[in-house]
């Protein structure tokens, strides 16, 4: 949080030479408030352009978040309901969640496309400046910009699959000639991987300023890219094969991250979601926010500001509510293991249910439950009355992305709330589970077992913060480790996928996991069959295989390209 100076590119007013009114040269003036190439093609100008690219990481807004990706990764996954004031409150998010009425002309989709390309444009502009100057750390800054560009393209790839690829070598006049289908899906993955590989080759293992991309972060992001690429999809988004060489690369890269000694799991799971532990050892790469930084309102997390409860201390706006299905998924059996097949047959709803049933401790770190403390403050107890419309969206709320009103990072942005708490793009827990997943799919499940159990041991040790005002556990916690004697490849795959759901619940990644694994259609339509009996507003919801794995290419973008961009299948 707030370690990189967020510099403003102040426009310089250029002094004009005195001229005669009879001399037409007086018309040839540099525009006021503009900076020429000559002004910016300096080491100082290039550094400022680099900072402008970093600032784009957090330039999302509440109608098109791309830090936590909660509208796209959670609402569409079965882990969360939209919440808010009802189905018409930011209607585009309702369409995402229900699939049936999603359309290419929804403004939220166009906005997130636009904002992500602004980030790419800033990275490209910085690379243009860097390529033209001689300066210390030039290769490092180039590596940082390739890392950021890879990050923005990775999100676009997750959301839309086929997007136009534009780098710093393409003249602006040629943008209109580049289609979103010029590159195949695999070729686009290779372009993204090339950015992260350049970063690996040019960045130091550690950076002097917290918040800058490092070589270790680049290796982790490259591993994530190769893992997604390993699940080869056909033109209708169906997984047709697994690239074993890519999986081997994931194992190699994650081994290098683990072996670097730069990162480890936080001793308590909850430390990852408290501002005082920002940039801890589990944080591989995080978006930095700030306040009191010389700007009017600071660099506040805009993407999550809809998600605070509707109580006196907060007041708006009640979005992003955990689903009943997700809450039920945290139940455990007598050995402390997940109830893979029966978890959803009964629901945890009443306060007593969380004592009579055993649950994974990560539940109370993730979900705000009536009668349980909010964000580890035993005197600040979450109430059903804090939920905006519980009759529509249920009684639970999200906690990971939020802070309490006494937190040092909390800030009101009337009528909204927000904070300067970091948002982790990659946690060390990601690295462990990416390696475990690759090992399982390489049919080496025994090597994945200790990685998954390491996370479960950490979860079991993460109950200290989960106490009521009398010092008693707020739920009945029971979590155990998997045994080697039942650890087949099939069982390991199910355990791995379950572990990813619980570890990263409400962090914006679930839907993209389902698509990567090729199970989105079956999983979500099964989820909706049951959930329609709980939530009336889901009656018309249905996932269409071969269409809903990705968002449609925004109609505005197709129109701007004069039809050069091609729509995704079945839209």
XYZ file of C-alpha atoms in Angstrom:
571
model
C 0.000 0.000 0.000
C 1.144 3.487 -0.957
C 4.840 2.658 -1.461
C 5.232 3.767 -5.076
C 4.955 7.506 -5.449
C 1.884 8.208 -7.554
C 3.183 11.048 -9.665
C 0.950 13.263 -11.728
C 2.003 14.083 -15.270
C 1.581 17.832 -15.005
C 1.051 19.532 -18.342
C 3.713 22.126 -19.151
C 2.637 25.444 -20.647
C 5.075 26.248 -23.431
C 6.243 29.842 -23.786
C 5.708 31.292 -27.250
C 8.265 33.460 -28.964
C 7.255 37.031 -29.763
C 5.997 37.351 -33.311
C 4.636 39.999 -35.596
C 0.954 40.003 -36.458
C 2.015 39.925 -40.125
C 4.030 36.763 -39.615
C 1.950 33.603 -40.068
C 4.487 31.748 -37.959
C 2.514 32.934 -34.939
C 0.037 30.174 -35.816
C 2.702 27.480 -35.420
C 2.585 27.123 -31.662
C 2.735 23.980 -29.579
C -0.711 23.444 -28.023
C -1.097 24.627 -24.459
C -1.385 21.836 -21.886
C 0.323 19.298 -24.166
C 3.676 17.546 -23.916
C 5.659 16.830 -27.055
C 7.777 13.742 -27.743
C 10.834 15.889 -27.116
C 9.548 16.722 -23.635
C 8.774 13.125 -22.735
C 11.658 11.285 -24.393
C 13.908 11.826 -21.405
C 14.755 9.541 -18.485
C 12.524 11.655 -16.233
C 9.658 11.585 -18.732
C 9.988 7.829 -19.214
C 9.897 7.263 -15.438
C 6.713 9.321 -15.173
C 5.160 7.300 -17.974
C 6.043 4.112 -16.082
C 4.266 5.440 -12.992
C 1.237 6.335 -15.135
C 1.126 2.709 -16.311
C 1.286 1.419 -12.728
C -1.551 3.750 -11.750
C -3.722 2.109 -14.427
C -3.724 -1.073 -12.331
C -6.273 0.533 -10.029
C -8.137 2.698 -12.525
C -11.291 0.631 -12.364
C -14.667 1.820 -11.181
C -17.659 0.294 -9.465
C -19.508 -0.277 -12.758
C -16.541 -2.072 -14.364
C -14.176 -3.497 -11.721
C -11.033 -5.245 -12.890
C -8.989 -5.436 -9.704
C -10.909 -8.188 -7.916
C -13.002 -9.208 -10.981
C -15.923 -10.034 -8.695
C -18.762 -9.387 -11.204
C -17.214 -11.746 -13.774
C -15.410 -14.323 -11.633
C -17.841 -14.698 -8.714
C -21.355 -13.771 -9.910
C -21.005 -16.097 -12.894
C -19.550 -18.977 -10.876
C -22.246 -19.848 -8.356
C -20.175 -18.462 -5.488
C -22.004 -15.130 -5.221
C -25.295 -13.370 -5.849
C -25.251 -9.858 -7.276
C -26.835 -8.205 -4.235
C -27.566 -4.493 -4.136
C -31.053 -3.028 -4.288
C -32.566 -5.651 -6.603
C -32.187 -7.068 -10.083
C -32.384 -3.652 -11.740
C -29.592 -2.155 -9.610
C -26.661 -2.212 -12.089
C -28.676 -4.454 -14.354
C -25.651 -5.557 -16.357
C -24.321 -7.477 -13.361
C -27.698 -9.246 -13.067
C -27.353 -10.302 -16.703
C -23.868 -11.660 -16.001
C -25.170 -13.765 -13.125
C -28.199 -15.181 -14.929
C -26.579 -15.559 -18.395
C -29.908 -15.747 -20.264
C -30.330 -12.032 -20.982
C -26.664 -11.068 -21.308
C -26.067 -9.061 -24.502
C -23.219 -7.541 -26.554
C -24.559 -3.996 -26.021
C -24.307 -3.923 -22.206
C -22.350 -0.837 -21.197
C -20.498 -2.515 -18.316
C -18.879 -4.961 -20.737
C -17.805 -2.183 -23.084
C -16.436 -0.160 -20.165
C -14.207 -2.918 -18.785
C -12.850 -3.569 -22.312
C -12.066 0.146 -22.688
C -10.445 0.522 -19.264
C -8.197 -2.504 -19.769
C -7.021 -1.169 -23.115
C -6.242 2.162 -21.440
C -3.873 0.209 -19.193
C -2.299 -1.484 -22.232
C -1.960 1.900 -23.951
C -0.105 3.334 -20.950
C 2.279 0.373 -20.845
C 2.903 0.676 -24.591
C 3.497 4.419 -24.315
C 5.998 3.858 -21.511
C 7.808 1.242 -23.606
C 7.946 3.675 -26.514
C 9.659 6.257 -24.290
C 11.985 3.730 -22.707
C 13.070 2.406 -26.096
C 14.238 5.899 -27.105
C 16.306 6.896 -24.072
C 19.428 5.787 -22.292
C 18.949 5.574 -18.546
C 19.863 3.486 -15.532
C 17.543 0.515 -14.944
C 16.198 0.774 -18.497
C 15.849 -2.998 -18.935
C 14.200 -3.290 -15.512
C 11.609 -0.642 -16.382
C 10.980 -2.355 -19.715
C 10.456 -5.620 -17.850
C 7.967 -3.938 -15.514
C 5.973 -2.557 -18.437
C 5.927 -5.920 -20.219
C 4.691 -7.451 -16.942
C 1.862 -4.889 -16.643
C 0.898 -5.299 -20.279
C 0.792 -9.060 -19.804
C -1.455 -8.568 -16.775
C -3.988 -6.458 -18.683
C -4.014 -8.827 -21.660
C -4.413 -11.827 -19.333
C -7.626 -10.329 -17.909
C -8.919 -9.548 -21.396
C -8.161 -13.127 -22.451
C -10.051 -14.523 -19.446
C -13.043 -12.301 -20.149
C -13.304 -12.322 -23.957
C -10.937 -15.031 -25.285
C -10.171 -13.370 -28.656
C -9.001 -9.758 -28.464
C -6.850 -7.537 -30.712
C -3.186 -7.659 -29.713
C -1.419 -4.300 -29.991
C 2.089 -3.665 -28.708
C 4.387 -0.640 -28.738
C 5.690 -1.415 -32.248
C 2.301 -0.837 -33.902
C 1.757 2.709 -35.242
C -1.488 4.294 -34.065
C -2.617 4.554 -37.688
C -2.493 0.762 -37.966
C -4.743 0.041 -34.991
C -7.782 -0.066 -37.247
C -6.188 -2.875 -39.275
C -5.793 -5.300 -36.358
C -8.655 -7.711 -35.737
C -9.478 -9.615 -32.584
C -9.159 -12.860 -34.588
C -5.783 -12.183 -36.217
C -4.261 -14.445 -33.578
C -5.599 -17.833 -32.578
C -6.382 -18.459 -28.939
C -3.083 -20.303 -28.464
C -1.118 -17.591 -30.300
C -2.593 -14.957 -28.019
C -1.530 -16.989 -24.989
C 1.983 -17.093 -26.438
C 2.035 -13.299 -26.806
C 1.031 -12.896 -23.167
C 3.606 -15.478 -22.108
C 6.301 -13.625 -24.087
C 5.659 -10.472 -22.042
C 6.054 -12.368 -18.781
C 9.135 -14.192 -20.099
C 10.749 -10.844 -20.957
C 9.967 -9.710 -17.420
C 11.552 -12.899 -16.020
C 14.687 -12.245 -18.063
C 15.061 -8.576 -17.070
C 13.632 -8.034 -13.598
C 15.524 -8.462 -10.326
C 14.430 -11.072 -7.795
C 13.460 -8.227 -5.449
C 12.632 -4.562 -5.990
C 13.664 -1.693 -3.750
C 10.188 -0.175 -3.887
C 7.296 -2.311 -2.746
C 4.652 -2.624 -5.451
C 6.949 -2.919 -8.444
C 6.900 -6.199 -10.344
C 9.749 -8.592 -9.543
C 11.308 -11.545 -11.350
C 9.605 -13.921 -8.905
C 6.203 -12.338 -9.608
C 6.866 -12.646 -13.348
C 7.702 -16.346 -12.995
C 4.486 -16.874 -11.061
C 2.376 -15.052 -13.656
C 4.098 -16.973 -16.457
C 3.228 -20.216 -14.645
C -0.407 -19.109 -14.433
C -0.406 -18.270 -18.148
C 1.026 -21.648 -19.141
C -1.465 -23.447 -16.869
C -4.415 -21.757 -18.575
C -2.868 -22.382 -21.983
C -2.381 -26.070 -21.208
C -6.157 -26.636 -21.358
C -6.532 -26.487 -25.144
C -9.971 -25.310 -26.297
C -11.698 -25.667 -29.657
C -13.537 -22.847 -31.448
C -16.598 -23.426 -29.244
C -14.604 -23.059 -26.002
C -14.666 -26.774 -25.168
C -11.510 -28.336 -23.699
C -10.175 -30.902 -26.154
C -6.761 -31.808 -24.727
C -4.158 -31.052 -22.080
C -0.718 -29.900 -23.201
C 1.691 -31.963 -21.106
C 4.705 -29.812 -22.018
C 2.934 -26.701 -20.723
C 2.117 -28.512 -17.485
C 5.779 -29.445 -17.101
C 6.651 -25.776 -17.534
C 4.182 -24.871 -14.780
C 5.933 -27.280 -12.420
C 9.360 -25.854 -13.308
C 8.287 -22.231 -12.842
C 6.420 -22.809 -9.589
C 9.410 -24.751 -8.271
C 11.577 -21.706 -8.996
C 9.135 -19.400 -7.184
C 8.995 -21.750 -4.192
C 12.758 -22.243 -4.234
C 13.454 -18.494 -4.325
C 12.665 -18.245 -0.619
C 11.014 -14.865 -1.232
C 7.502 -15.969 -0.292
C 5.648 -18.262 2.078
C 2.157 -18.724 3.489
C 1.028 -16.241 6.115
C 0.713 -18.057 9.452
C -2.956 -17.033 9.678
C -5.211 -17.132 6.619
C -6.904 -13.920 7.775
C -3.683 -11.907 7.547
C -4.145 -11.810 3.774
C -7.273 -9.694 4.172
C -6.193 -7.125 6.759
C -4.524 -3.860 5.787
C -1.839 -4.055 8.481
C -0.402 -7.114 6.739
C -0.226 -5.578 3.256
C 2.824 -6.709 1.258
C 3.493 -9.635 3.563
C 5.386 -12.743 2.486
C 2.329 -14.380 0.928
C 1.829 -11.432 -1.423
C 3.573 -12.265 -4.713
C 2.074 -9.299 -6.574
C -0.525 -6.869 -5.291
C -2.234 -3.691 -6.452
C -1.184 -0.834 -4.185
C -3.697 1.738 -2.953
C -3.003 4.910 -0.982
C -4.400 7.946 0.805
C -2.813 11.146 2.126
C -0.561 10.984 -0.942
C -0.990 14.584 -2.141
C -4.022 13.838 -4.321
C -7.516 15.024 -3.340
C -8.887 11.630 -2.287
C -5.981 9.254 -2.642
C -5.760 6.097 -4.705
C -8.781 4.375 -3.156
C -10.082 0.940 -4.138
C -12.956 1.956 -6.394
C -13.786 -1.514 -7.693
C -15.082 -2.872 -4.374
C -16.842 0.186 -3.003
C -20.346 -1.154 -3.767
C -19.852 -4.106 -1.459
C -20.129 -2.677 2.076
C -23.147 -3.504 4.286
C -26.136 -1.193 4.807
C -25.573 -0.304 8.478
C -24.911 3.003 10.232
C -21.128 2.648 10.157
C -21.094 1.979 6.418
C -24.357 2.684 4.583
C -23.952 1.470 1.011
C -24.518 -0.567 -1.143
C -24.863 -4.273 -0.304
C -23.503 -5.905 -3.487
C -21.528 -9.168 -3.844
C -23.256 -11.578 -1.468
C -21.996 -15.145 -0.966
C -24.391 -17.787 -2.255
C -26.000 -20.404 -0.032
C -24.201 -23.019 -2.125
C -20.822 -21.493 -1.276
C -21.585 -21.313 2.445
C -22.668 -24.965 2.431
C -19.430 -25.954 0.656
C -17.401 -25.155 3.792
C -19.033 -28.015 5.749
C -16.730 -30.877 6.738
C -17.171 -34.496 7.824
C -15.996 -36.294 10.958
C -12.414 -36.312 9.613
C -12.548 -32.633 8.729
C -12.702 -33.310 4.987
C -15.143 -31.774 2.477
C -18.565 -33.295 1.845
C -18.032 -33.526 -1.898
C -21.392 -35.071 -2.810
C -23.709 -34.179 0.084
C -22.636 -30.664 1.131
C -25.639 -28.984 -0.514
C -28.448 -31.290 0.626
C -29.008 -29.203 3.775
C -28.206 -25.540 4.339
C -26.401 -23.575 7.010
C -28.833 -20.742 7.765
C -29.570 -20.386 11.490
C -26.928 -19.413 14.094
C -27.143 -22.884 15.665
C -26.318 -24.521 12.307
C -22.746 -23.243 12.539
C -22.292 -25.042 15.846
C -24.067 -28.328 15.103
C -22.235 -28.725 11.795
C -18.451 -28.758 11.459
C -16.977 -26.191 9.078
C -13.663 -25.188 7.525
C -12.329 -22.091 9.387
C -11.944 -20.236 6.085
C -15.733 -19.799 6.112
C -15.645 -17.066 8.779
C -12.704 -15.319 7.111
C -14.700 -15.154 3.886
C -18.387 -14.774 4.732
C -20.142 -12.301 7.036
C -22.698 -14.363 8.957
C -25.464 -12.912 11.173
C -24.488 -13.034 14.902
C -20.786 -13.491 14.012
C -18.184 -10.696 14.433
C -17.453 -8.508 11.420
C -13.788 -8.601 10.387
C -12.451 -9.979 13.664
C -13.998 -7.325 15.943
C -16.007 -9.215 18.635
C -17.788 -5.995 19.623
C -18.932 -5.305 16.043
C -21.396 -8.097 15.259
C -22.879 -8.587 11.806
C -26.693 -8.473 11.707
C -29.212 -9.594 9.107
C -30.543 -6.034 9.149
C -27.268 -4.889 7.557
C -28.255 -6.739 4.364
C -30.036 -4.535 1.859
C -32.659 -6.933 0.450
C -32.265 -10.301 2.216
C -35.537 -11.600 0.785
C -33.956 -11.500 -2.681
C -30.291 -12.255 -2.086
C -30.132 -13.937 1.310
C -28.475 -12.947 4.550
C -24.732 -13.362 3.931
C -22.178 -10.785 2.810
C -18.579 -10.813 1.605
C -15.675 -9.831 3.881
C -12.286 -10.420 2.259
C -12.206 -7.253 0.145
C -13.590 -5.022 2.916
C -12.375 -3.501 6.200
C -13.964 -2.373 9.444
C -14.838 1.271 10.107
C -11.936 1.604 12.579
C -9.358 0.233 10.164
C -6.466 2.560 9.293
C -7.166 2.108 5.581
C -10.921 2.824 5.726
C -12.218 5.882 3.906
C -15.696 7.163 3.150
C -16.510 8.269 -0.385
C -20.136 9.347 0.181
C -22.421 7.617 -0.535
C -19.866 4.812 -0.904
C -17.245 3.259 1.354
C -13.781 2.092 0.426
C -10.257 1.516 1.697
C -6.611 1.586 0.707
C -6.077 -2.089 1.581
C -4.064 -3.867 -1.097
C -5.657 -6.251 -3.545
C -3.546 -9.354 -4.141
C -3.305 -10.369 -7.805
C -1.199 -13.437 -6.934
C -0.832 -15.032 -3.496
C 1.724 -17.692 -2.659
C -1.217 -20.047 -2.072
C -1.934 -19.674 -5.815
C 1.571 -20.883 -6.622
C 1.209 -23.986 -4.460
C -2.128 -24.930 -6.013
C -0.980 -24.236 -9.588
C 1.874 -26.655 -9.023
C -0.456 -29.189 -7.410
C -2.891 -28.945 -10.326
C -0.161 -29.448 -12.920
C 1.213 -32.456 -11.019
C -2.218 -34.071 -10.788
C -2.847 -33.628 -14.506
C 0.617 -35.069 -15.195
C -0.586 -38.131 -13.232
C 1.790 -37.409 -10.347
C -0.865 -36.942 -7.641
C 1.347 -38.146 -4.770
C 3.584 -35.102 -5.282
C 0.553 -32.794 -5.086
C -0.701 -34.182 -1.768
C 1.716 -32.321 0.558
C 1.040 -29.025 -1.252
C -2.711 -29.247 -0.682
C -2.255 -30.447 2.884
C 0.060 -27.491 3.569
C -2.844 -25.163 2.851
C -5.200 -27.209 4.989
C -2.759 -27.131 7.912
C -2.611 -23.340 7.593
C -6.421 -23.174 7.561
C -6.598 -25.335 10.687
C -4.229 -22.934 12.452
C -6.287 -19.873 11.441
C -8.878 -19.759 14.213
C -7.286 -17.282 16.651
C -9.102 -14.313 15.110
C -12.434 -16.123 14.949
C -13.674 -15.631 18.517
C -16.773 -14.007 19.991
C -16.745 -11.437 22.772
C -16.416 -14.244 25.356
C -13.382 -15.694 23.597
C -15.311 -18.675 22.210
C -15.046 -19.917 18.584
C -17.862 -18.428 16.497
C -18.322 -21.695 14.568
C -17.545 -25.383 15.096
C -14.205 -25.681 13.280
C -12.953 -29.029 12.061
C -10.503 -29.451 9.205
C -8.244 -32.389 8.458
C -5.587 -33.426 5.980
C -6.026 -35.854 3.099
C -4.604 -39.349 3.549
C -2.245 -40.935 1.043
C -4.086 -44.277 0.899
C -7.074 -42.870 -1.028
C -5.185 -40.351 -3.128
C -5.897 -41.468 -6.714
C -5.624 -39.046 -9.622
C -9.418 -38.713 -9.828
C -9.800 -38.083 -6.089
C -6.846 -35.685 -6.078
C -8.373 -33.689 -8.940
C -11.645 -33.316 -7.032
C -9.796 -32.315 -3.857
C -7.649 -29.779 -5.715
C -10.643 -28.123 -7.330
C -12.450 -27.990 -3.991
C -9.401 -26.510 -2.308
C -9.165 -23.743 -4.903
C -12.817 -22.896 -4.303
C -12.487 -22.561 -0.527
C -9.056 -20.910 -0.499
C -9.959 -18.225 -3.058
C -13.707 -17.908 -2.487
C -14.994 -14.396 -3.328
C -11.587 -13.346 -4.726
C -12.766 -13.288 -8.346
C -11.171 -16.414 -9.839
C -13.773 -19.188 -9.592
C -15.542 -18.798 -12.948
C -12.249 -18.756 -14.844
C -11.245 -21.990 -13.109
C -14.482 -23.647 -14.243
C -13.909 -22.557 -17.843
C -10.256 -23.667 -17.772
C -11.249 -27.114 -16.532
C -13.962 -27.405 -19.200
C -16.759 -28.014 -16.664
C -18.528 -24.630 -16.568
C -21.740 -25.635 -18.370
C -22.426 -28.841 -16.421
C -21.380 -27.366 -13.095
C -23.381 -24.150 -13.388
C -26.569 -25.660 -14.742
C -26.502 -28.204 -11.888
C -25.937 -25.334 -9.444
C -28.822 -23.344 -10.929
C -31.244 -26.274 -10.756
C -30.993 -26.256 -6.966
C -30.480 -22.537 -6.501
C -33.721 -21.716 -8.339
C -35.565 -23.321 -5.426
C -33.871 -20.814 -3.089
C -33.781 -17.602 -5.138
C -36.803 -16.570 -7.189
C -34.830 -14.140 -9.357
C -32.823 -17.046 -10.834
C -35.860 -18.732 -12.427
C -34.809 -17.880 -15.991
C -31.072 -18.377 -15.472
C -29.332 -20.876 -17.735
C -25.764 -21.333 -18.947
C -25.420 -21.963 -22.696
C -22.517 -24.254 -23.550
C -20.291 -22.843 -26.274
C -21.404 -19.271 -25.648
C -21.311 -18.249 -22.005
C -17.731 -19.323 -21.294
C -16.753 -15.814 -22.434
C -18.384 -12.420 -22.571
C -19.480 -11.144 -25.967
C -17.220 -8.745 -27.828
C -18.830 -5.356 -27.027
C -21.041 -4.102 -29.838
C -19.502 -0.646 -29.550
C -16.067 -2.110 -30.268
C -17.343 -4.027 -33.303
C -18.932 -0.823 -34.582
C -15.783 1.234 -33.943
C -13.780 -1.342 -35.908
C -16.274 -1.040 -38.808
C -16.995 -4.744 -38.546
C -13.356 -5.868 -38.480
C -13.772 -7.419 -35.029
C -15.636 -10.739 -35.048
C -18.197 -11.684 -32.424
C -17.582 -14.640 -30.142
C -19.479 -17.852 -31.041
C -23.260 -18.029 -30.565
C -23.761 -14.385 -29.535
